[in-house]
PDB file of N, CA and C in Angstrom:
ATOM      1  N   UNK F   1     -56.911-145.521 198.132  1.00  0.00           N
ATOM      2  CA  UNK F   1     -57.048-145.361 196.707  1.00  0.00           C
ATOM      3  C   UNK F   1     -58.454-145.769 196.300  1.00  0.00           C
ATOM      4  N   UNK F   2     -58.862-145.300 195.146  1.00  0.00           N
ATOM      5  CA  UNK F   2     -60.196-145.625 194.658  1.00  0.00           C
ATOM      6  C   UNK F   2     -60.179-145.768 193.139  1.00  0.00           C
ATOM      7  N   UNK F   3     -61.057-146.609 192.654  1.00  0.00           N
ATOM      8  CA  UNK F   3     -61.325-146.723 191.225  1.00  0.00           C
ATOM      9  C   UNK F   3     -62.776-146.319 191.043  1.00  0.00           C
ATOM     10  N   UNK F   4     -63.037-145.420 190.082  1.00  0.00           N
ATOM     11  CA  UNK F   4     -64.396-144.906 189.873  1.00  0.00           C
ATOM     12  C   UNK F   4     -64.784-145.044 188.417  1.00  0.00           C
ATOM     13  N   UNK F   5     -66.071-145.312 188.206  1.00  0.00           N
ATOM     14  CA  UNK F   5     -66.649-145.351 186.870  1.00  0.00           C
ATOM     15  C   UNK F   5     -67.969-144.599 186.941  1.00  0.00           C
ATOM     16  N   UNK F   6     -68.155-143.633 186.028  1.00  0.00           N
ATOM     17  CA  UNK F   6     -69.390-142.846 185.990  1.00  0.00           C
ATOM     18  C   UNK F   6     -70.061-143.073 184.645  1.00  0.00           C
ATOM     19  N   UNK F   7     -71.376-143.330 184.693  1.00  0.00           N
ATOM     20  CA  UNK F   7     -72.186-143.501 183.489  1.00  0.00           C
ATOM     21  C   UNK F   7     -73.287-142.453 183.556  1.00  0.00           C
ATOM     22  N   UNK F   8     -73.443-141.700 182.463  1.00  0.00           N
ATOM     23  CA  UNK F   8     -74.452-140.634 182.437  1.00  0.00           C
ATOM     24  C   UNK F   8     -75.392-140.828 181.258  1.00  0.00           C
ATOM     25  N   UNK F   9     -76.664-140.536 181.509  1.00  0.00           N
ATOM     26  CA  UNK F   9     -77.657-140.408 180.453  1.00  0.00           C
ATOM     27  C   UNK F   9     -78.425-139.132 180.771  1.00  0.00           C
ATOM     28  N   UNK F  10     -79.307-138.681 179.902  1.00  0.00           N
ATOM     29  CA  UNK F  10     -80.059-137.457 180.220  1.00  0.00           C
ATOM     30  C   UNK F  10     -80.900-137.568 181.499  1.00  0.00           C
ATOM     31  N   UNK F  11     -81.320-138.777 181.864  1.00  0.00           N
ATOM     32  CA  UNK F  11     -82.188-138.957 183.029  1.00  0.00           C
ATOM     33  C   UNK F  11     -81.485-139.497 184.269  1.00  0.00           C
ATOM     34  N   UNK F  12     -80.338-140.159 184.101  1.00  0.00           N
ATOM     35  CA  UNK F  12     -79.731-140.904 185.196  1.00  0.00           C
ATOM     36  C   UNK F  12     -78.215-140.732 185.215  1.00  0.00           C
ATOM     37  N   UNK F  13     -77.661-140.708 186.425  1.00  0.00           N
ATOM     38  CA  UNK F  13     -76.210-140.768 186.617  1.00  0.00           C
ATOM     39  C   UNK F  13     -75.937-141.925 187.570  1.00  0.00           C
ATOM     40  N   UNK F  14     -74.995-142.777 187.197  1.00  0.00           N
ATOM     41  CA  UNK F  14     -74.603-143.911 188.023  1.00  0.00           C
ATOM     42  C   UNK F  14     -73.107-143.801 188.278  1.00  0.00           C
ATOM     43  N   UNK F  15     -72.708-143.988 189.540  1.00  0.00           N
ATOM     44  CA  UNK F  15     -71.285-143.979 189.878  1.00  0.00           C
ATOM     45  C   UNK F  15     -70.953-145.245 190.651  1.00  0.00           C
ATOM     46  N   UNK F  16     -69.970-145.984 190.154  1.00  0.00           N
ATOM     47  CA  UNK F  16     -69.482-147.175 190.828  1.00  0.00           C
ATOM     48  C   UNK F  16     -68.089-146.859 191.358  1.00  0.00           C
ATOM     49  N   UNK F  17     -67.856-147.129 192.627  1.00  0.00           N
ATOM     50  CA  UNK F  17     -66.555-146.892 193.257  1.00  0.00           C
ATOM     51  C   UNK F  17     -66.083-148.161 193.945  1.00  0.00           C
ATOM     52  N   UNK F  18     -64.798-148.461 193.774  1.00  0.00           N
ATOM     53  CA  UNK F  18     -64.154-149.550 194.501  1.00  0.00           C
ATOM     54  C   UNK F  18     -63.069-148.901 195.342  1.00  0.00           C
ATOM     55  N   UNK F  19     -63.122-149.105 196.649  1.00  0.00           N
ATOM     56  CA  UNK F  19     -62.230-148.419 197.577  1.00  0.00           C
ATOM     57  C   UNK F  19     -61.208-149.378 198.165  1.00  0.00           C
ATOM     58  N   UNK F  20     -59.927-149.093 197.941  1.00  0.00           N
ATOM     59  CA  UNK F  20     -58.864-149.883 198.534  1.00  0.00           C
ATOM     60  C   UNK F  20     -58.480-149.185 199.831  1.00  0.00           C
ATOM     61  N   UNK F  21     -59.018-149.707 200.942  1.00  0.00           N
ATOM     62  CA  UNK F  21     -58.857-149.098 202.256  1.00  0.00           C
ATOM     63  C   UNK F  21     -58.171-150.098 203.176  1.00  0.00           C
ATOM     64  N   UNK F  22     -57.158-149.645 203.884  1.00  0.00           N
ATOM     65  CA  UNK F  22     -56.443-150.527 204.803  1.00  0.00           C
ATOM     66  C   UNK F  22     -57.410-151.135 205.822  1.00  0.00           C
ATOM     67  N   UNK F  23     -57.344-152.437 205.974  1.00  0.00           N
ATOM     68  CA  UNK F  23     -58.188-153.141 206.930  1.00  0.00           C
ATOM     69  C   UNK F  23     -59.536-153.562 206.391  1.00  0.00           C
ATOM     70  N   UNK F  24     -59.927-153.053 205.220  1.00  0.00           N
ATOM     71  CA  UNK F  24     -61.236-153.394 204.659  1.00  0.00           C
ATOM     72  C   UNK F  24     -61.125-154.314 203.444  1.00  0.00           C
ATOM     73  N   UNK F  25     -59.916-154.603 203.002  1.00  0.00           N
ATOM     74  CA  UNK F  25     -59.703-155.413 201.809  1.00  0.00           C
ATOM     75  C   UNK F  25     -58.975-156.705 202.163  1.00  0.00           C
ATOM     76  N   UNK F  26     -59.175-157.727 201.319  1.00  0.00           N
ATOM     77  CA  UNK F  26     -58.503-159.012 201.484  1.00  0.00           C
ATOM     78  C   UNK F  26     -57.750-159.340 200.201  1.00  0.00           C
ATOM     79  N   UNK F  27     -56.522-159.798 200.325  1.00  0.00           N
ATOM     80  CA  UNK F  27     -55.735-160.182 199.145  1.00  0.00           C
ATOM     81  C   UNK F  27     -56.323-161.445 198.508  1.00  0.00           C
ATOM     82  N   UNK F  28     -56.279-161.499 197.196  1.00  0.00           N
ATOM     83  CA  UNK F  28     -56.646-162.714 196.457  1.00  0.00           C
ATOM     84  C   UNK F  28     -55.420-163.615 196.442  1.00  0.00           C
ATOM     85  N   UNK F  29     -55.515-164.842 196.891  1.00  0.00           N
ATOM     86  CA  UNK F  29     -54.335-165.708 196.959  1.00  0.00           C
ATOM     87  C   UNK F  29     -53.698-165.999 195.601  1.00  0.00           C
ATOM     88  N   UNK F  30     -54.466-165.965 194.523  1.00  0.00           N
ATOM     89  CA  UNK F  30     -53.922-166.292 193.200  1.00  0.00           C
ATOM     90  C   UNK F  30     -53.102-165.157 192.603  1.00  0.00           C
ATOM     91  N   UNK F  31     -53.271-163.939 193.091  1.00  0.00           N
ATOM     92  CA  UNK F  31     -52.538-162.777 192.577  1.00  0.00           C
ATOM     93  C   UNK F  31     -52.367-161.779 193.725  1.00  0.00           C
ATOM     94  N   UNK F  32     -51.177-161.679 194.299  1.00  0.00           N
ATOM     95  CA  UNK F  32     -51.002-160.846 195.495  1.00  0.00           C
ATOM     96  C   UNK F  32     -51.246-159.349 195.292  1.00  0.00           C
ATOM     97  N   UNK F  33     -51.261-158.866 194.050  1.00  0.00           N
ATOM     98  CA  UNK F  33     -51.553-157.456 193.797  1.00  0.00           C
ATOM     99  C   UNK F  33     -53.048-157.191 193.663  1.00  0.00           C
ATOM    100  N   UNK F  34     -53.859-158.238 193.756  1.00  0.00           N
ATOM    101  CA  UNK F  34     -55.313-158.119 193.598  1.00  0.00           C
ATOM    102  C   UNK F  34     -55.966-158.257 194.963  1.00  0.00           C
ATOM    103  N   UNK F  35     -56.832-157.325 195.258  1.00  0.00           N
ATOM    104  CA  UNK F  35     -57.545-157.281 196.538  1.00  0.00           C
ATOM    105  C   UNK F  35     -59.049-157.348 196.297  1.00  0.00           C
ATOM    106  N   UNK F  36     -59.792-157.944 197.232  1.00  0.00           N
ATOM    107  CA  UNK F  36     -61.253-157.845 197.257  1.00  0.00           C
ATOM    108  C   UNK F  36     -61.562-156.709 198.230  1.00  0.00           C
ATOM    109  N   UNK F  37     -62.231-155.677 197.735  1.00  0.00           N
ATOM    110  CA  UNK F  37     -62.447-154.451 198.515  1.00  0.00           C
ATOM    111  C   UNK F  37     -63.923-154.028 198.476  1.00  0.00           C
ATOM    112  N   UNK F  38     -64.293-153.081 199.346  1.00  0.00           N
ATOM    113  CA  UNK F  38     -65.659-152.562 199.323  1.00  0.00           C
ATOM    114  C   UNK F  38     -65.975-151.868 197.999  1.00  0.00           C
ATOM    115  N   UNK F  39     -67.199-152.079 197.533  1.00  0.00           N
ATOM    116  CA  UNK F  39     -67.686-151.441 196.316  1.00  0.00           C
ATOM    117  C   UNK F  39     -69.006-150.750 196.640  1.00  0.00           C
ATOM    118  N   UNK F  40     -69.238-149.617 196.022  1.00  0.00           N
ATOM    119  CA  UNK F  40     -70.500-148.910 196.206  1.00  0.00           C
ATOM    120  C   UNK F  40     -70.991-148.428 194.846  1.00  0.00           C
ATOM    121  N   UNK F  41     -72.288-148.665 194.580  1.00  0.00           N
ATOM    122  CA  UNK F  41     -72.929-148.179 193.372  1.00  0.00           C
ATOM    123  C   UNK F  41     -73.994-147.171 193.796  1.00  0.00           C
ATOM    124  N   UNK F  42     -73.874-145.944 193.297  1.00  0.00           N
ATOM    125  CA  UNK F  42     -74.840-144.886 193.613  1.00  0.00           C
ATOM    126  C   UNK F  42     -75.544-144.512 192.320  1.00  0.00           C
ATOM    127  N   UNK F  43     -76.875-144.468 192.384  1.00  0.00           N
ATOM    128  CA  UNK F  43     -77.701-144.122 191.220  1.00  0.00           C
ATOM    129  C   UNK F  43     -78.521-142.893 191.557  1.00  0.00           C
ATOM    130  N   UNK F  44     -78.410-141.859 190.707  1.00  0.00           N
ATOM    131  CA  UNK F  44     -79.168-140.626 190.853  1.00  0.00           C
ATOM    132  C   UNK F  44     -80.142-140.534 189.681  1.00  0.00           C
ATOM    133  N   UNK F  45     -81.455-140.409 189.976  1.00  0.00           N
ATOM    134  CA  UNK F  45     -82.451-140.221 188.924  1.00  0.00           C
ATOM    135  C   UNK F  45     -83.627-139.428 189.481  1.00  0.00           C
ATOM    136  N   UNK F  46     -84.683-139.276 188.691  1.00  0.00           N
ATOM    137  CA  UNK F  46     -85.836-138.470 189.105  1.00  0.00           C
ATOM    138  C   UNK F  46     -86.540-139.031 190.334  1.00  0.00           C
ATOM    139  N   UNK F  47     -86.428-140.335 190.582  1.00  0.00           N
ATOM    140  CA  UNK F  47     -87.063-140.952 191.746  1.00  0.00           C
ATOM    141  C   UNK F  47     -86.256-140.750 193.031  1.00  0.00           C
ATOM    142  N   UNK F  48     -85.005-140.332 192.911  1.00  0.00           N
ATOM    143  CA  UNK F  48     -84.167-140.107 194.090  1.00  0.00           C
ATOM    144  C   UNK F  48     -82.807-140.750 193.920  1.00  0.00           C
ATOM    145  N   UNK F  49     -82.194-141.054 195.032  1.00  0.00           N
ATOM    146  CA  UNK F  49     -80.860-141.646 195.054  1.00  0.00           C
ATOM    147  C   UNK F  49     -80.929-143.020 195.701  1.00  0.00           C
ATOM    148  N   UNK F  50     -80.294-143.990 195.071  1.00  0.00           N
ATOM    149  CA  UNK F  50     -80.183-145.317 195.676  1.00  0.00           C
ATOM    150  C   UNK F  50     -78.707-145.666 195.816  1.00  0.00           C
ATOM    151  N   UNK F  51     -78.389-146.388 196.874  1.00  0.00           N
ATOM    152  CA  UNK F  51     -77.017-146.812 197.135  1.00  0.00           C
ATOM    153  C   UNK F  51     -77.019-148.305 197.394  1.00  0.00           C
ATOM    154  N   UNK F  52     -76.152-149.014 196.691  1.00  0.00           N
ATOM    155  CA  UNK F  52     -75.964-150.451 196.925  1.00  0.00           C
ATOM    156  C   UNK F  52     -74.497-150.688 197.225  1.00  0.00           C
ATOM    157  N   UNK F  53     -74.241-151.612 198.124  1.00  0.00           N
ATOM    158  CA  UNK F  53     -72.867-151.922 198.491  1.00  0.00           C
ATOM    159  C   UNK F  53     -72.569-153.383 198.206  1.00  0.00           C
ATOM    160  N   UNK F  54     -71.307-153.659 197.963  1.00  0.00           N
ATOM    161  CA  UNK F  54     -70.869-155.017 197.697  1.00  0.00           C
ATOM    162  C   UNK F  54     -69.364-155.100 197.780  1.00  0.00           C
ATOM    163  N   UNK F  55     -68.793-156.053 197.085  1.00  0.00           N
ATOM    164  CA  UNK F  55     -67.340-156.248 197.036  1.00  0.00           C
ATOM    165  C   UNK F  55     -66.925-156.403 195.581  1.00  0.00           C
ATOM    166  N   UNK F  56     -65.710-155.954 195.275  1.00  0.00           N
ATOM    167  CA  UNK F  56     -65.154-156.104 193.930  1.00  0.00           C
ATOM    168  C   UNK F  56     -63.638-156.129 194.025  1.00  0.00           C
ATOM    169  N   UNK F  57     -63.007-156.552 192.958  1.00  0.00           N
ATOM    170  CA  UNK F  57     -61.550-156.628 192.946  1.00  0.00           C
ATOM    171  C   UNK F  57     -60.929-155.276 192.625  1.00  0.00           C
ATOM    172  N   UNK F  58     -59.808-155.007 193.277  1.00  0.00           N
ATOM    173  CA  UNK F  58     -59.028-153.787 193.092  1.00  0.00           C
ATOM    174  C   UNK F  58     -57.591-154.225 192.832  1.00  0.00           C
ATOM    175  N   UNK F  59     -56.965-153.654 191.807  1.00  0.00           N
ATOM    176  CA  UNK F  59     -55.586-153.999 191.469  1.00  0.00           C
ATOM    177  C   UNK F  59     -54.675-152.878 191.944  1.00  0.00           C
ATOM    178  N   UNK F  60     -53.654-153.237 192.716  1.00  0.00           N
ATOM    179  CA  UNK F  60     -52.707-152.270 193.266  1.00  0.00           C
ATOM    180  C   UNK F  60     -51.328-152.554 192.685  1.00  0.00           C
ATOM    181  N   UNK F  61     -51.045-151.970 191.495  1.00  0.00           N
ATOM    182  CA  UNK F  61     -49.750-152.156 190.835  1.00  0.00           C
ATOM    183  C   UNK F  61     -49.263-150.818 190.290  1.00  0.00           C
ATOM    184  N   UNK F  62     -47.957-150.647 190.169  1.00  0.00           N
ATOM    185  CA  UNK F  62     -47.432-149.415 189.591  1.00  0.00           C
ATOM    186  C   UNK F  62     -47.790-149.294 188.111  1.00  0.00           C
ATOM    187  N   UNK F  63     -47.909-148.066 187.631  1.00  0.00           N
ATOM    188  CA  UNK F  63     -48.199-147.817 186.217  1.00  0.00           C
ATOM    189  C   UNK F  63     -47.096-148.410 185.349  1.00  0.00           C
ATOM    190  N   UNK F  64     -47.481-148.982 184.222  1.00  0.00           N
ATOM    191  CA  UNK F  64     -46.519-149.552 183.300  1.00  0.00           C
ATOM    192  C   UNK F  64     -46.088-150.965 183.642  1.00  0.00           C
ATOM    193  N   UNK F  65     -46.554-151.494 184.734  1.00  0.00           N
ATOM    194  CA  UNK F  65     -46.194-152.843 185.146  1.00  0.00           C
ATOM    195  C   UNK F  65     -46.910-153.871 184.272  1.00  0.00           C
ATOM    196  N   UNK F  66     -46.317-155.046 184.147  1.00  0.00           N
ATOM    197  CA  UNK F  66     -46.933-156.134 183.377  1.00  0.00           C
ATOM    198  C   UNK F  66     -47.789-157.016 184.277  1.00  0.00           C
ATOM    199  N   UNK F  67     -48.118-156.538 185.443  1.00  0.00           N
ATOM    200  CA  UNK F  67     -48.895-157.289 186.427  1.00  0.00           C
ATOM    201  C   UNK F  67     -50.380-157.291 186.057  1.00  0.00           C
ATOM    202  N   UNK F  68     -51.246-157.742 186.961  1.00  0.00           N
ATOM    203  CA  UNK F  68     -52.686-157.814 186.671  1.00  0.00           C
ATOM    204  C   UNK F  68     -53.280-156.483 186.215  1.00  0.00           C
ATOM    205  N   UNK F  69     -54.306-156.584 185.384  1.00  0.00           N
ATOM    206  CA  UNK F  69     -55.023-155.419 184.871  1.00  0.00           C
ATOM    207  C   UNK F  69     -56.506-155.567 185.163  1.00  0.00           C
ATOM    208  N   UNK F  70     -57.098-154.522 185.699  1.00  0.00           N
ATOM    209  CA  UNK F  70     -58.543-154.506 185.962  1.00  0.00           C
ATOM    210  C   UNK F  70     -59.253-153.868 184.775  1.00  0.00           C
ATOM    211  N   UNK F  71     -60.498-154.280 184.543  1.00  0.00           N
ATOM    212  CA  UNK F  71     -61.297-153.651 183.497  1.00  0.00           C
ATOM    213  C   UNK F  71     -62.712-153.428 183.998  1.00  0.00           C
ATOM    214  N   UNK F  72     -63.352-152.450 183.399  1.00  0.00           N
ATOM    215  CA  UNK F  72     -64.772-152.166 183.656  1.00  0.00           C
ATOM    216  C   UNK F  72     -65.374-151.697 182.340  1.00  0.00           C
ATOM    217  N   UNK F  73     -66.570-152.161 182.062  1.00  0.00           N
ATOM    218  CA  UNK F  73     -67.280-151.719 180.864  1.00  0.00           C
ATOM    219  C   UNK F  73     -68.772-151.704 181.154  1.00  0.00           C
ATOM    220  N   UNK F  74     -69.486-150.870 180.411  1.00  0.00           N
ATOM    221  CA  UNK F  74     -70.933-150.793 180.566  1.00  0.00           C
ATOM    222  C   UNK F  74     -71.590-151.490 179.391  1.00  0.00           C
ATOM    223  N   UNK F  75     -72.522-152.395 179.692  1.00  0.00           N
ATOM    224  CA  UNK F  75     -73.279-153.111 178.664  1.00  0.00           C
ATOM    225  C   UNK F  75     -74.687-152.525 178.631  1.00  0.00           C
ATOM    226  N   UNK F  76     -75.002-151.679 177.634  1.00  0.00           N
ATOM    227  CA  UNK F  76     -76.329-151.049 177.605  1.00  0.00           C
ATOM    228  C   UNK F  76     -77.469-152.042 177.422  1.00  0.00           C
ATOM    229  N   UNK F  77     -77.225-153.174 176.769  1.00  0.00           N
ATOM    230  CA  UNK F  77     -78.270-154.175 176.573  1.00  0.00           C
ATOM    231  C   UNK F  77     -78.779-154.754 177.879  1.00  0.00           C
ATOM    232  N   UNK F  78     -77.854-155.092 178.762  1.00  0.00           N
ATOM    233  CA  UNK F  78     -78.244-155.667 180.054  1.00  0.00           C
ATOM    234  C   UNK F  78     -78.311-154.616 181.160  1.00  0.00           C
ATOM    235  N   UNK F  79     -77.916-153.390 180.829  1.00  0.00           N
ATOM    236  CA  UNK F  79     -77.839-152.304 181.817  1.00  0.00           C
ATOM    237  C   UNK F  79     -77.037-152.745 183.040  1.00  0.00           C
ATOM    238  N   UNK F  80     -75.831-153.214 182.759  1.00  0.00           N
ATOM    239  CA  UNK F  80     -74.959-153.690 183.827  1.00  0.00           C
ATOM    240  C   UNK F  80     -73.523-153.252 183.561  1.00  0.00           C
ATOM    241  N   UNK F  81     -72.786-153.058 184.638  1.00  0.00           N
ATOM    242  CA  UNK F  81     -71.359-152.788 184.559  1.00  0.00           C
ATOM    243  C   UNK F  81     -70.649-154.125 184.735  1.00  0.00           C
ATOM    244  N   UNK F  82     -69.775-154.436 183.814  1.00  0.00           N
ATOM    245  CA  UNK F  82     -69.012-155.672 183.895  1.00  0.00           C
ATOM    246  C   UNK F  82     -67.623-155.355 184.432  1.00  0.00           C
ATOM    247  N   UNK F  83     -67.234-156.084 185.467  1.00  0.00           N
ATOM    248  CA  UNK F  83     -65.949-155.877 186.127  1.00  0.00           C
ATOM    249  C   UNK F  83     -65.130-157.150 186.061  1.00  0.00           C
ATOM    250  N   UNK F  84     -63.810-156.998 186.052  1.00  0.00           N
ATOM    251  CA  UNK F  84     -62.955-158.169 186.097  1.00  0.00           C
ATOM    252  C   UNK F  84     -61.494-157.791 186.173  1.00  0.00           C
ATOM    253  N   UNK F  85     -60.659-158.801 186.355  1.00  0.00           N
ATOM    254  CA  UNK F  85     -59.209-158.650 186.409  1.00  0.00           C
ATOM    255  C   UNK F  85     -58.598-159.760 185.561  1.00  0.00           C
ATOM    256  N   UNK F  86     -57.574-159.397 184.788  1.00  0.00           N
ATOM    257  CA  UNK F  86     -56.885-160.345 183.924  1.00  0.00           C
ATOM    258  C   UNK F  86     -55.407-160.374 184.297  1.00  0.00           C
ATOM    259  N   UNK F  87     -54.845-161.579 184.393  1.00  0.00           N
ATOM    260  CA  UNK F  87     -53.409-161.777 184.631  1.00  0.00           C
ATOM    261  C   UNK F  87     -52.899-162.720 183.556  1.00  0.00           C
ATOM    262  N   UNK F  88     -51.937-162.272 182.774  1.00  0.00           N
ATOM    263  CA  UNK F  88     -51.369-163.135 181.732  1.00  0.00           C
ATOM    264  C   UNK F  88     -52.403-163.679 180.769  1.00  0.00           C
ATOM    265  N   UNK F  89     -53.408-162.901 180.455  1.00  0.00           N
ATOM    266  CA  UNK F  89     -54.455-163.318 179.525  1.00  0.00           C
ATOM    267  C   UNK F  89     -55.543-164.185 180.130  1.00  0.00           C
ATOM    268  N   UNK F  90     -55.466-164.465 181.418  1.00  0.00           N
ATOM    269  CA  UNK F  90     -56.466-165.291 182.097  1.00  0.00           C
ATOM    270  C   UNK F  90     -57.224-164.476 183.136  1.00  0.00           C
ATOM    271  N   UNK F  91     -58.525-164.715 183.243  1.00  0.00           N
ATOM    272  CA  UNK F  91     -59.347-164.026 184.243  1.00  0.00           C
ATOM    273  C   UNK F  91     -58.986-164.515 185.641  1.00  0.00           C
ATOM    274  N   UNK F  92     -58.937-163.593 186.599  1.00  0.00           N
ATOM    275  CA  UNK F  92     -58.689-163.947 187.997  1.00  0.00           C
ATOM    276  C   UNK F  92     -59.997-164.454 188.591  1.00  0.00           C
ATOM    277  N   UNK F  93     -59.970-165.666 189.110  1.00  0.00           N
ATOM    278  CA  UNK F  93     -61.167-166.286 189.674  1.00  0.00           C
ATOM    279  C   UNK F  93     -61.732-165.423 190.801  1.00  0.00           C
ATOM    280  N   UNK F  94     -63.045-165.228 190.770  1.00  0.00           N
ATOM    281  CA  UNK F  94     -63.723-164.453 191.804  1.00  0.00           C
ATOM    282  C   UNK F  94     -63.756-162.962 191.552  1.00  0.00           C
ATOM    283  N   UNK F  95     -63.168-162.504 190.435  1.00  0.00           N
ATOM    284  CA  UNK F  95     -63.138-161.063 190.158  1.00  0.00           C
ATOM    285  C   UNK F  95     -64.089-160.637 189.043  1.00  0.00           C
ATOM    286  N   UNK F  96     -64.602-161.574 188.266  1.00  0.00           N
ATOM    287  CA  UNK F  96     -65.520-161.236 187.181  1.00  0.00           C
ATOM    288  C   UNK F  96     -66.942-161.165 187.715  1.00  0.00           C
ATOM    289  N   UNK F  97     -67.614-160.048 187.428  1.00  0.00           N
ATOM    290  CA  UNK F  97     -69.006-159.915 187.840  1.00  0.00           C
ATOM    291  C   UNK F  97     -69.712-158.858 186.994  1.00  0.00           C
ATOM    292  N   UNK F  98     -71.031-158.949 186.977  1.00  0.00           N
ATOM    293  CA  UNK F  98     -71.888-157.939 186.338  1.00  0.00           C
ATOM    294  C   UNK F  98     -72.693-157.270 187.433  1.00  0.00           C
ATOM    295  N   UNK F  99     -72.629-155.949 187.479  1.00  0.00           N
ATOM    296  CA  UNK F  99     -73.329-155.176 188.502  1.00  0.00           C
ATOM    297  C   UNK F  99     -74.480-154.427 187.816  1.00  0.00           C
ATOM    298  N   UNK F 100     -75.738-154.823 188.059  1.00  0.00           N
ATOM    299  CA  UNK F 100     -76.872-154.135 187.431  1.00  0.00           C
ATOM    300  C   UNK F 100     -76.963-152.689 187.896  1.00  0.00           C
ATOM    301  N   UNK F 101     -77.321-151.791 186.974  1.00  0.00           N
ATOM    302  CA  UNK F 101     -77.437-150.373 187.351  1.00  0.00           C
ATOM    303  C   UNK F 101     -78.892-149.913 187.424  1.00  0.00           C
ATOM    304  N   UNK F 102     -79.832-150.788 187.127  1.00  0.00           N
ATOM    305  CA  UNK F 102     -81.251-150.423 187.224  1.00  0.00           C
ATOM    306  C   UNK F 102     -81.595-150.087 188.661  1.00  0.00           C
ATOM    307  N   UNK F 103     -82.561-149.185 188.845  1.00  0.00           N
ATOM    308  CA  UNK F 103     -83.041-148.871 190.187  1.00  0.00           C
ATOM    309  C   UNK F 103     -83.894-149.987 190.723  1.00  0.00           C
ATOM    310  N   UNK F 104     -83.920-150.134 192.037  1.00  0.00           N
ATOM    311  CA  UNK F 104     -84.750-151.172 192.657  1.00  0.00           C
ATOM    312  C   UNK F 104     -86.123-150.662 192.948  1.00  0.00           C
TER     313      UNK F 104
END
């Protein structure tokens, strides 16, 4: 399974993907439906393509469940994607992060 977020502007396209792949993810002990999985950020612009890899949380729950919820949002001020997971109104430790989308 995968979670994807695409951000587009006239000059740039950024795609962030979190991949839940067997053998590549680790369960978070505080929430068994939350996994730490491979993440990839790809940026396409006039200078070319850049790829960065990391880790992010992935939530594996059935639709409509009251279990953990993942969120992603883009903050244009900081030019970063904010990621996180919430369970019962509380952030899951180790799942909140800001991923810069600027080119290196």
